[in-house]
Coordinates of C-alpha atoms in Angstrom, one line a residue:
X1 CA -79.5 -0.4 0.0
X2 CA -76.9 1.5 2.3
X3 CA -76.4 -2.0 4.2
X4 CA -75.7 -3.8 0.5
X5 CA -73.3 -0.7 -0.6
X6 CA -71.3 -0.6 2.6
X7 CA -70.9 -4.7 2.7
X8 CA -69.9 -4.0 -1.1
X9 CA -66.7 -1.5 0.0
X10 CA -65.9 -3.6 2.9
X11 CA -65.4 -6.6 0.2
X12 CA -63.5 -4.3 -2.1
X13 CA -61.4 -3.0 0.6
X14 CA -60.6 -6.5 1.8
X15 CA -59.8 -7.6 -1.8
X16 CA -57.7 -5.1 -2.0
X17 CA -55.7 -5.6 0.9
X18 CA -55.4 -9.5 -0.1
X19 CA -54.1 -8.5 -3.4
X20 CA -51.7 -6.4 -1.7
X21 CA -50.3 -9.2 0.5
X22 CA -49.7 -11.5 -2.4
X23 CA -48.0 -8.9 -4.4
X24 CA -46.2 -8.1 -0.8
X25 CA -45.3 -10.5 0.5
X26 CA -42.9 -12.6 -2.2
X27 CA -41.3 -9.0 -3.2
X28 CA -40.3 -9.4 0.5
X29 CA -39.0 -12.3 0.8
X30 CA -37.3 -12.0 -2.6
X31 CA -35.1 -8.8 -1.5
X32 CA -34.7 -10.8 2.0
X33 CA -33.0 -14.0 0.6
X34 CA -31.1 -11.6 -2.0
X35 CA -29.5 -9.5 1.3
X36 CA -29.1 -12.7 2.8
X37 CA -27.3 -14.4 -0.4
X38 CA -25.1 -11.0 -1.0
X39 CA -24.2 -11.2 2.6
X40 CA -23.1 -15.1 2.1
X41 CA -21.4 -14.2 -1.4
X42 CA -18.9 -11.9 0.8
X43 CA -18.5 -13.7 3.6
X44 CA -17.2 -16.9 1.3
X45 CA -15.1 -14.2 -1.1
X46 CA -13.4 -12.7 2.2
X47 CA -12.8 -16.8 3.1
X48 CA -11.7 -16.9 -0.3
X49 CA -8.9 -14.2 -0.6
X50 CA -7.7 -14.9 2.8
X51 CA -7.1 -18.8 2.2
X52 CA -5.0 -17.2 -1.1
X53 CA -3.1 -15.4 0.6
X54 CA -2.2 -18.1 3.5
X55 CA -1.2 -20.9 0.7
X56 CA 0.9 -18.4 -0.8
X57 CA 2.8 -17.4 2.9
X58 CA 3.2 -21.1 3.1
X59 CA 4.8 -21.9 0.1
X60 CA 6.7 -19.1 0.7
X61 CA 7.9 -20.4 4.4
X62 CA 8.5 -23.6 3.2
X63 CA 5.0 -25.5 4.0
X64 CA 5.5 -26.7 1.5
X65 CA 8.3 -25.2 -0.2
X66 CA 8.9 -25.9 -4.0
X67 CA 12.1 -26.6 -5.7
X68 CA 12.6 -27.2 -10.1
X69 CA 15.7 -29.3 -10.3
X70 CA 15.0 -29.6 -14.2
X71 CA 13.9 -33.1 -14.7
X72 CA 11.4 -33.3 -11.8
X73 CA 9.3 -30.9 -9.1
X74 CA 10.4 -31.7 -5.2
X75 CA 8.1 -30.8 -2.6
X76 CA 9.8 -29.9 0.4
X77 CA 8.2 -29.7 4.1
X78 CA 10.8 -27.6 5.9
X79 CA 9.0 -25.4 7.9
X80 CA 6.7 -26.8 10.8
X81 CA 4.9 -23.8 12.1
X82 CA 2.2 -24.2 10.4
X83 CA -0.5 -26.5 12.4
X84 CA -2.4 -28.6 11.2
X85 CA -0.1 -29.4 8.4
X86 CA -1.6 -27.9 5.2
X87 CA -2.4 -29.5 1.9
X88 CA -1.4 -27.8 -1.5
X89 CA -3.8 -29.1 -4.2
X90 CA -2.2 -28.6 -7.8
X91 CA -5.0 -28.4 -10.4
X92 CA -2.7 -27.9 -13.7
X93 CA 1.1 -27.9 -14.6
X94 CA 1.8 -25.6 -17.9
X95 CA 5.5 -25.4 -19.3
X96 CA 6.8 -22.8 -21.8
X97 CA 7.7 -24.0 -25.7
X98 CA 8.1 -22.3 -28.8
X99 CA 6.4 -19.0 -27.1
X100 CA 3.2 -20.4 -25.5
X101 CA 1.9 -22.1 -22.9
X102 CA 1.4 -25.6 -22.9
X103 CA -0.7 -27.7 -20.7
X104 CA 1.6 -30.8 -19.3
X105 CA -0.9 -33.8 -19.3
X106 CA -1.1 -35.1 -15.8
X107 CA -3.8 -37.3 -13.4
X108 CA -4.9 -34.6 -12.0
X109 CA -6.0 -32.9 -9.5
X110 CA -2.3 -33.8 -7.5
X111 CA -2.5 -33.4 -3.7
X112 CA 0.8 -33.0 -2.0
X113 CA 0.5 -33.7 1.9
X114 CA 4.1 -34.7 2.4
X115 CA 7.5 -35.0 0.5
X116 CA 7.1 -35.4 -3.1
X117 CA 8.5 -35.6 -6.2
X118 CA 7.6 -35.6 -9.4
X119 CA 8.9 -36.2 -12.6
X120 CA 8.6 -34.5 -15.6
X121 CA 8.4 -36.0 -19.2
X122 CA 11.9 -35.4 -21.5
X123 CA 10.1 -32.5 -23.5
X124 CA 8.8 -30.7 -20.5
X125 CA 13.0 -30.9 -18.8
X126 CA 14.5 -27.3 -18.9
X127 CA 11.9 -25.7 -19.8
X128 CA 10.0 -22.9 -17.7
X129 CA 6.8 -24.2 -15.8
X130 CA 3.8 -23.1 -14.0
X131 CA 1.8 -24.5 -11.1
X132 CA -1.9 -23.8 -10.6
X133 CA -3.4 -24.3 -7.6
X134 CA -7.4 -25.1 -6.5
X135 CA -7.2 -21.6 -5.1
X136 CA -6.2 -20.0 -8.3
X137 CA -2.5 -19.1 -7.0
X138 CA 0.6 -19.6 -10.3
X139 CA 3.6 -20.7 -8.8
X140 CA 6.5 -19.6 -11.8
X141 CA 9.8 -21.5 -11.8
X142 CA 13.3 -21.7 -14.2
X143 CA 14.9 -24.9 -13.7
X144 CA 17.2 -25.1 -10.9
X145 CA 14.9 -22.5 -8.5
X146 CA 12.8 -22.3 -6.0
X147 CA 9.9 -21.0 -3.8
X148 CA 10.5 -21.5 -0.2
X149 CA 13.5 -23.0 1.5
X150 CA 14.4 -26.5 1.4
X151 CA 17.0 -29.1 2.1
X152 CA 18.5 -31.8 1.0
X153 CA 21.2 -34.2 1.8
X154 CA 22.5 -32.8 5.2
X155 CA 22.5 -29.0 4.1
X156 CA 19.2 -26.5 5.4
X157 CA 17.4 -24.0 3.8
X158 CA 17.1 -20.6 5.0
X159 CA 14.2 -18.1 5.4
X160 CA 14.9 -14.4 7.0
X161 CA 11.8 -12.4 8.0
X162 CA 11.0 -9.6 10.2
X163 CA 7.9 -8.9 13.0
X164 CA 6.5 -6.1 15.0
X165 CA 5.4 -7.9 18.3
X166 CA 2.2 -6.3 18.6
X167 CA -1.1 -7.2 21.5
X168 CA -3.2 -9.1 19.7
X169 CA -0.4 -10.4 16.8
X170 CA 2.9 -9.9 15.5
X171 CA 2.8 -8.2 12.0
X172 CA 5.0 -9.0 9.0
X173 CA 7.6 -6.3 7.7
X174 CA 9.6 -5.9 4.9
X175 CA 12.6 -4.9 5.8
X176 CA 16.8 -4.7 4.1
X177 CA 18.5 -7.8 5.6
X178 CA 22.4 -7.7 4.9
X179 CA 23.9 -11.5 4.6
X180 CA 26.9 -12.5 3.3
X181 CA 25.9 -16.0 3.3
X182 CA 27.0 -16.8 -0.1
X183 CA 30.3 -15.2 0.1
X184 CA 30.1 -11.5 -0.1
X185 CA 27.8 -9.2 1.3
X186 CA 24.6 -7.9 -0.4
X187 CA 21.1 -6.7 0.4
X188 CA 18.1 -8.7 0.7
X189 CA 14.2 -7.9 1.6
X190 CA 12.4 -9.7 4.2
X191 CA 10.8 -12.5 3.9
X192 CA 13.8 -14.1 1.9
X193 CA 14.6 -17.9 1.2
X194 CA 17.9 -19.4 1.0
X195 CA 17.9 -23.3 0.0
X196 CA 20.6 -25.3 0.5
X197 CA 22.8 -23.9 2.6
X198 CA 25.5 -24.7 5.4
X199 CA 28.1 -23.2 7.0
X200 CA 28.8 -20.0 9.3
X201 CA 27.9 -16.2 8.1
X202 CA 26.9 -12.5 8.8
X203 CA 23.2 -11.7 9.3
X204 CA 22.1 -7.7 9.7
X205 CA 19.0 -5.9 10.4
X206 CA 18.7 -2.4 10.8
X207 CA 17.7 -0.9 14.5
X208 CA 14.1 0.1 13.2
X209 CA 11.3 -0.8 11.2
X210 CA 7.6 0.3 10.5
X211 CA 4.4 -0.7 9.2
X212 CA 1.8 1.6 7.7
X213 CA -2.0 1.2 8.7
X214 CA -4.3 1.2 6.6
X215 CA -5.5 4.3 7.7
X216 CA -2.4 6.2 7.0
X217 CA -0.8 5.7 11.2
X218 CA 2.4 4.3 11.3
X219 CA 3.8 1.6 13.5
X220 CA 7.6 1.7 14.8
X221 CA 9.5 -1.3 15.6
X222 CA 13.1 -1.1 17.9
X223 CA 15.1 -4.1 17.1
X224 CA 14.4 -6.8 20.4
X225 CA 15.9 -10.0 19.6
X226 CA 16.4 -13.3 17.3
X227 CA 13.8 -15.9 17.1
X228 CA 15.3 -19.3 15.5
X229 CA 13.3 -22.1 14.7
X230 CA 15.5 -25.3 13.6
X231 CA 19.0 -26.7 13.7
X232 CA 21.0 -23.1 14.1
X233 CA 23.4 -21.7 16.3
X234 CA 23.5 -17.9 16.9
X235 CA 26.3 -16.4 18.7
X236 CA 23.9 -14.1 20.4
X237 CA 20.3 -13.0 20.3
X238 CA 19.8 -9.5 21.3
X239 CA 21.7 -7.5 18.9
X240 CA 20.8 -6.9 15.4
X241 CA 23.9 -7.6 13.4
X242 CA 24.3 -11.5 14.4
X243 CA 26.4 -14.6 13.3
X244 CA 24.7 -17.6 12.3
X245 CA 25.6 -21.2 12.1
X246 CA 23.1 -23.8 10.4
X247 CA 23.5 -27.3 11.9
X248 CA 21.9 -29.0 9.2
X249 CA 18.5 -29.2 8.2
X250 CA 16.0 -26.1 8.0
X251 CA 16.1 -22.8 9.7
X252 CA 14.0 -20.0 10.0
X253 CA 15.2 -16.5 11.8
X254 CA 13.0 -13.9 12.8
X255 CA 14.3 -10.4 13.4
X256 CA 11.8 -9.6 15.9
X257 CA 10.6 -5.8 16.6
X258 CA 8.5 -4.3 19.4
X259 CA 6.7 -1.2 18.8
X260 CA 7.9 2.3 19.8
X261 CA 5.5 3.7 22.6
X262 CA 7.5 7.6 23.2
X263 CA 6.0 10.3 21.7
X264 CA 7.7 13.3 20.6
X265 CA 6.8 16.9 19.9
X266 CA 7.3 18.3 16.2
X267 CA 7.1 21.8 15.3
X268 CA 5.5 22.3 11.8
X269 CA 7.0 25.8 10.3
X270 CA 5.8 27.0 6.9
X271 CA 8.4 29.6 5.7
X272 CA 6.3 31.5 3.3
X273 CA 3.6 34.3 3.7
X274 CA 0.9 32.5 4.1
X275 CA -2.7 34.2 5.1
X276 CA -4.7 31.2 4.6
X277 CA -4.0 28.3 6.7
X278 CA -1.6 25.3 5.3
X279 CA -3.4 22.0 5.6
X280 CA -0.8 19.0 6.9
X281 CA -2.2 15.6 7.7
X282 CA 0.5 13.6 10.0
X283 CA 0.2 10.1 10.4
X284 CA -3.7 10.1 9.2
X285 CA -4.1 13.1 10.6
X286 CA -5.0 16.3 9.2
X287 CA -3.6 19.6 10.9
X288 CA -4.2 23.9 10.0
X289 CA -1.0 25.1 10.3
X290 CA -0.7 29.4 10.5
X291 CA 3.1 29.9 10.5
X292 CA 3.9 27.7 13.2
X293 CA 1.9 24.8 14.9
X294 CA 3.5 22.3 17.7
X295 CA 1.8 18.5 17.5
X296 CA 2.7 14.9 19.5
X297 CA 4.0 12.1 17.6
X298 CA 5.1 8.6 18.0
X299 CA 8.5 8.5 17.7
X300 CA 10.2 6.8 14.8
X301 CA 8.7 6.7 11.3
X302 CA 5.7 9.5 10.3
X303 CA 3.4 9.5 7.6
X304 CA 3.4 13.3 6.2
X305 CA 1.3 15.0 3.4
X306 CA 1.3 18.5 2.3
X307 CA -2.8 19.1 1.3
X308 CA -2.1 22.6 0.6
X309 CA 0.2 22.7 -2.1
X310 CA -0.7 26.0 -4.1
X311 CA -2.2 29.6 -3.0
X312 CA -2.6 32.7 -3.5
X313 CA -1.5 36.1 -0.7
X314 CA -3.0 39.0 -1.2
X315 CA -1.4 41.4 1.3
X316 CA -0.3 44.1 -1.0
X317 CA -4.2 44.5 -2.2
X318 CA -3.3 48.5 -2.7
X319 CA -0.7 47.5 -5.4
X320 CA -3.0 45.3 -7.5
X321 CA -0.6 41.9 -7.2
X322 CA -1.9 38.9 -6.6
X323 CA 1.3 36.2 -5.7
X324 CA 0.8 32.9 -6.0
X325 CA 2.9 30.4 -4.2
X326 CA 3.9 26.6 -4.8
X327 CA 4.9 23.9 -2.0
X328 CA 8.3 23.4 -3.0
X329 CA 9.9 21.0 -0.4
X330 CA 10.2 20.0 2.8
X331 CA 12.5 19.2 5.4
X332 CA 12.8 16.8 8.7
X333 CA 15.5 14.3 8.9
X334 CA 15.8 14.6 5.2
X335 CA 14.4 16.6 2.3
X336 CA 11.7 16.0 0.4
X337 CA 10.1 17.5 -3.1
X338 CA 6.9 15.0 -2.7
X339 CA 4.5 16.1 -1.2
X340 CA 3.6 12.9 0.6
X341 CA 6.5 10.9 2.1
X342 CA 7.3 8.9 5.7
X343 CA 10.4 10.2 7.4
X344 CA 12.3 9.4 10.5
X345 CA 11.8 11.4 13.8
X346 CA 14.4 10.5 16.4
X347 CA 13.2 8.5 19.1
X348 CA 16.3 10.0 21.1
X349 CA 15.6 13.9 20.4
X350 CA 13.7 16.0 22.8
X351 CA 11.5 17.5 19.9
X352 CA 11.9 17.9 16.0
X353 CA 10.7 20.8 13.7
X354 CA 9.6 20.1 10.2
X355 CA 9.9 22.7 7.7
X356 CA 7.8 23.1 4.8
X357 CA 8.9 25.7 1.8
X358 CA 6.8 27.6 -0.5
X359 CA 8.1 29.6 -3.7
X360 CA 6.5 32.2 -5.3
X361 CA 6.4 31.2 -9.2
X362 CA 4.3 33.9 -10.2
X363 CA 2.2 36.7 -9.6
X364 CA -1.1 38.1 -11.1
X365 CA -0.9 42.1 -11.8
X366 CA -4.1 43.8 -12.2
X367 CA -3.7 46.5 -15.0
X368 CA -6.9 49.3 -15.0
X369 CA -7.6 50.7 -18.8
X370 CA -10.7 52.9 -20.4
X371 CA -12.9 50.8 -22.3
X372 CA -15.0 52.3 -25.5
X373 CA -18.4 52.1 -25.1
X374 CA -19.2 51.6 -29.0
X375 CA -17.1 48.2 -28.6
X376 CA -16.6 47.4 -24.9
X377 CA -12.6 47.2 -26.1
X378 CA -9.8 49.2 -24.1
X379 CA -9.1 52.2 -26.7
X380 CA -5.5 50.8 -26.6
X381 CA -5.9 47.1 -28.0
X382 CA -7.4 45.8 -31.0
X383 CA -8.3 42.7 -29.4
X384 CA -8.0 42.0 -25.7
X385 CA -8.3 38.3 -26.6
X386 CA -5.1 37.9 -28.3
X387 CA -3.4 38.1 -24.8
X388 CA -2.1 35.3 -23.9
X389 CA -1.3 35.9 -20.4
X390 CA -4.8 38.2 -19.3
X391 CA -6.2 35.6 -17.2
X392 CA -9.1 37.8 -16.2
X393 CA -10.8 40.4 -16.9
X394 CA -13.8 42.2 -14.8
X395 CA -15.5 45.6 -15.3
X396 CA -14.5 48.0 -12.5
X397 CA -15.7 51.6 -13.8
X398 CA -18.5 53.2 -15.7
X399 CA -15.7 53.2 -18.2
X400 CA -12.9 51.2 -17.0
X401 CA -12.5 47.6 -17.1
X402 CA -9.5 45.4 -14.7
X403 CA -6.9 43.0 -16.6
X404 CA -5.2 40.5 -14.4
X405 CA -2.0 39.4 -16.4
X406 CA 0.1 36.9 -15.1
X407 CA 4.1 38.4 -14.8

């Protein structure tokens, strides 16, 4: 009888296991193959968004570049730095009439591997269009403009960027390019395009750049030299305010940057009385500052927040006043009222101080008054609640209570 009842648990216990493992076993492979699938979904988003952004870059370097003469769309390849030469796939073509968007019908999808040109239908000529691509980038043009340099006849196109030269890769800046390369002289952001151009002109970039992480460090860049790619003439290399002569065909100039290594000591000064320590993060950085704090920086451009931007000093505790500060501004190479800015530190200066001001806006007084015990009121108001200004109010007697009121 024992024998028959322990064979019958053994059988139960086994049952129970198998039912376990079936019930197991697919719940793990299901949330396997769904980590596994998530993991794939990113990896192919990240592919995505990158191969977005590159078209984009090469339309906008001229790879190709894209030009609306009105009655037809040229396709330009002007820039050969790109390798292997890329493909731009153009899934629709929309043009603007009577306040929509109209589809332009076409045999699409239209792959453009070399020069084209296409011509647009009389009703579609002079009128704004749009070009969607197979990776979802909109390419707007008004007739007569472009994206990208490009060249026709014997005249070049232009494009002006700027580059730290970093280790591992040079990175892209925006940066204020001065040209007067189409008669006068105005101001211009890096990358710019300039199609169709000839002759001799004026091109300036100023002596520094930076780029911001994205953890809040900053990168400085000294001018180095000129990088041309095409038919151009530069009357020198290695200073930053050159003179350029196209030869015909399509340029590109790069005002190339390498990166600031000196670092430089700063003085952070908080002028106002100031018990608890002031919070300053520099370059990503976050520092306690008690009056006076010296730190090392790279020299060039710094990334500066103010965290502590209210508080209150309590060192006249016997007077009952309470004063409470605000960050006001601060002051480097230049003043600032934000609280979060980047400013300049002088590569050439043995050491900089940075100033931040406090004011006092206002101050909380504590007023003591008898309190009757019949209504808990001071015997002196009718109602304690119809002031405005009593920001708190605390028992601090048997039969005295504490009003903080804000002067």
């Amino acid at each position: 009888m024992r024998q028959n009842r322990g064979l019958t648990s053994a059988i139960a216990i086994l049952m129970l296991i198998i039912v376990v493992l079936v019930i197991a076993i697919p719940l793990i492979t299901f949330f396997t193959n769904n980590q596994q699938a998530g993991s794939t979904k990113l990896a192919l988003v990240n592919n995505y968004v990158y191969l977005k952004n590159l078209q984009v870059k090469q339309v906008e370097y001229g790879h190709p570049a894209i030009y609306y003469s009105n009655s037809s769309i040229e396709f330009f390849y002007t820039n050969g730095t790109f390798v292997p030469q890329s493909n731009l796939t153009i899934t629709r073509i929309l043009y603007f009439q009577g306040g929509v968007w109209l589809n332009l019908t076409y045999n699409y999808p239209i792959i453009v591997g070399a020069y084209k040109n296409l011509t647009l239908p009389s009703y579609v000529q002079g009128k704004p269009i749009i070009i969607v691509t197979s990776l979802g980038n909109v390419f707007f043009l008004t007739p007569k403009s472009s994206i990208g340099p490009y060249s026709t006849s014997a005249r070049g196109g232009l494009i002006i960027s700027a580059q730290i030269s970093e280790v591992n890769q040079p990175i892209g800046v925006a940066t204020n390019v001065t040209t007067n390369i189409d008669g006068i002289y105005r101001n211009y952001t890096t990358p710019v395009a300039f199609p169709n151009q000839s002759g001799t002109f004026i091109v300036k970039v100023p002596k520094y750049v930076f780029y911001e992480r994205p953890n809040g460090s900053i990168v400085t860049g000294v001018f180095y030299n000129w990088i041309a790619g095409g038919q151009v003439k530069l009357n020198a290399t290695t200073s930053s305010a050159v003179e350029v002569t196209l030869e015909g065909g399509s340029t590109s100039l790069t005002a190339n940057y390498t990166p600031l290594t000196k670092y430089i000591n700063l003085e952070i000064k908080v002028n106002a009385k100031n018990i608890n320590k002031t919070k300053v993060s520099v370059d990503g950085q976050t520092y306690c500052v008690y009056n006076t704090k010296n730190i090392s920086v790279p020299a060039g451009y710094v990334n500066v927040t103010i965290e502590t931007l209210q508080y209150n000093y309590t060192g006249n505790e016997g007077k009952g006043i309470i004063y409470h500060y605000s960050y006001s501004s601060t002051n480097l190479s230049s003043a600032f009222t934000s609280p979060s800015f980047i400013t300049f530190v002088n590569p050439a200066s043995n050491g900089s101080i940075l100033n931040i001001y406090y004011v006092n806006d206002y101050n909380f007084v504590e007023i003591n008054t008898l309190y009757d015990y019949s209504n808990y009121y001071p015997n002196n108001v009718t109602d304690i609640y119809n002031l405005t200004n009593i920001i708190g109010i605390e028992k601090s007697g048997s039969n005295q209570i504490s009003l903080w009121i804000i002067s």
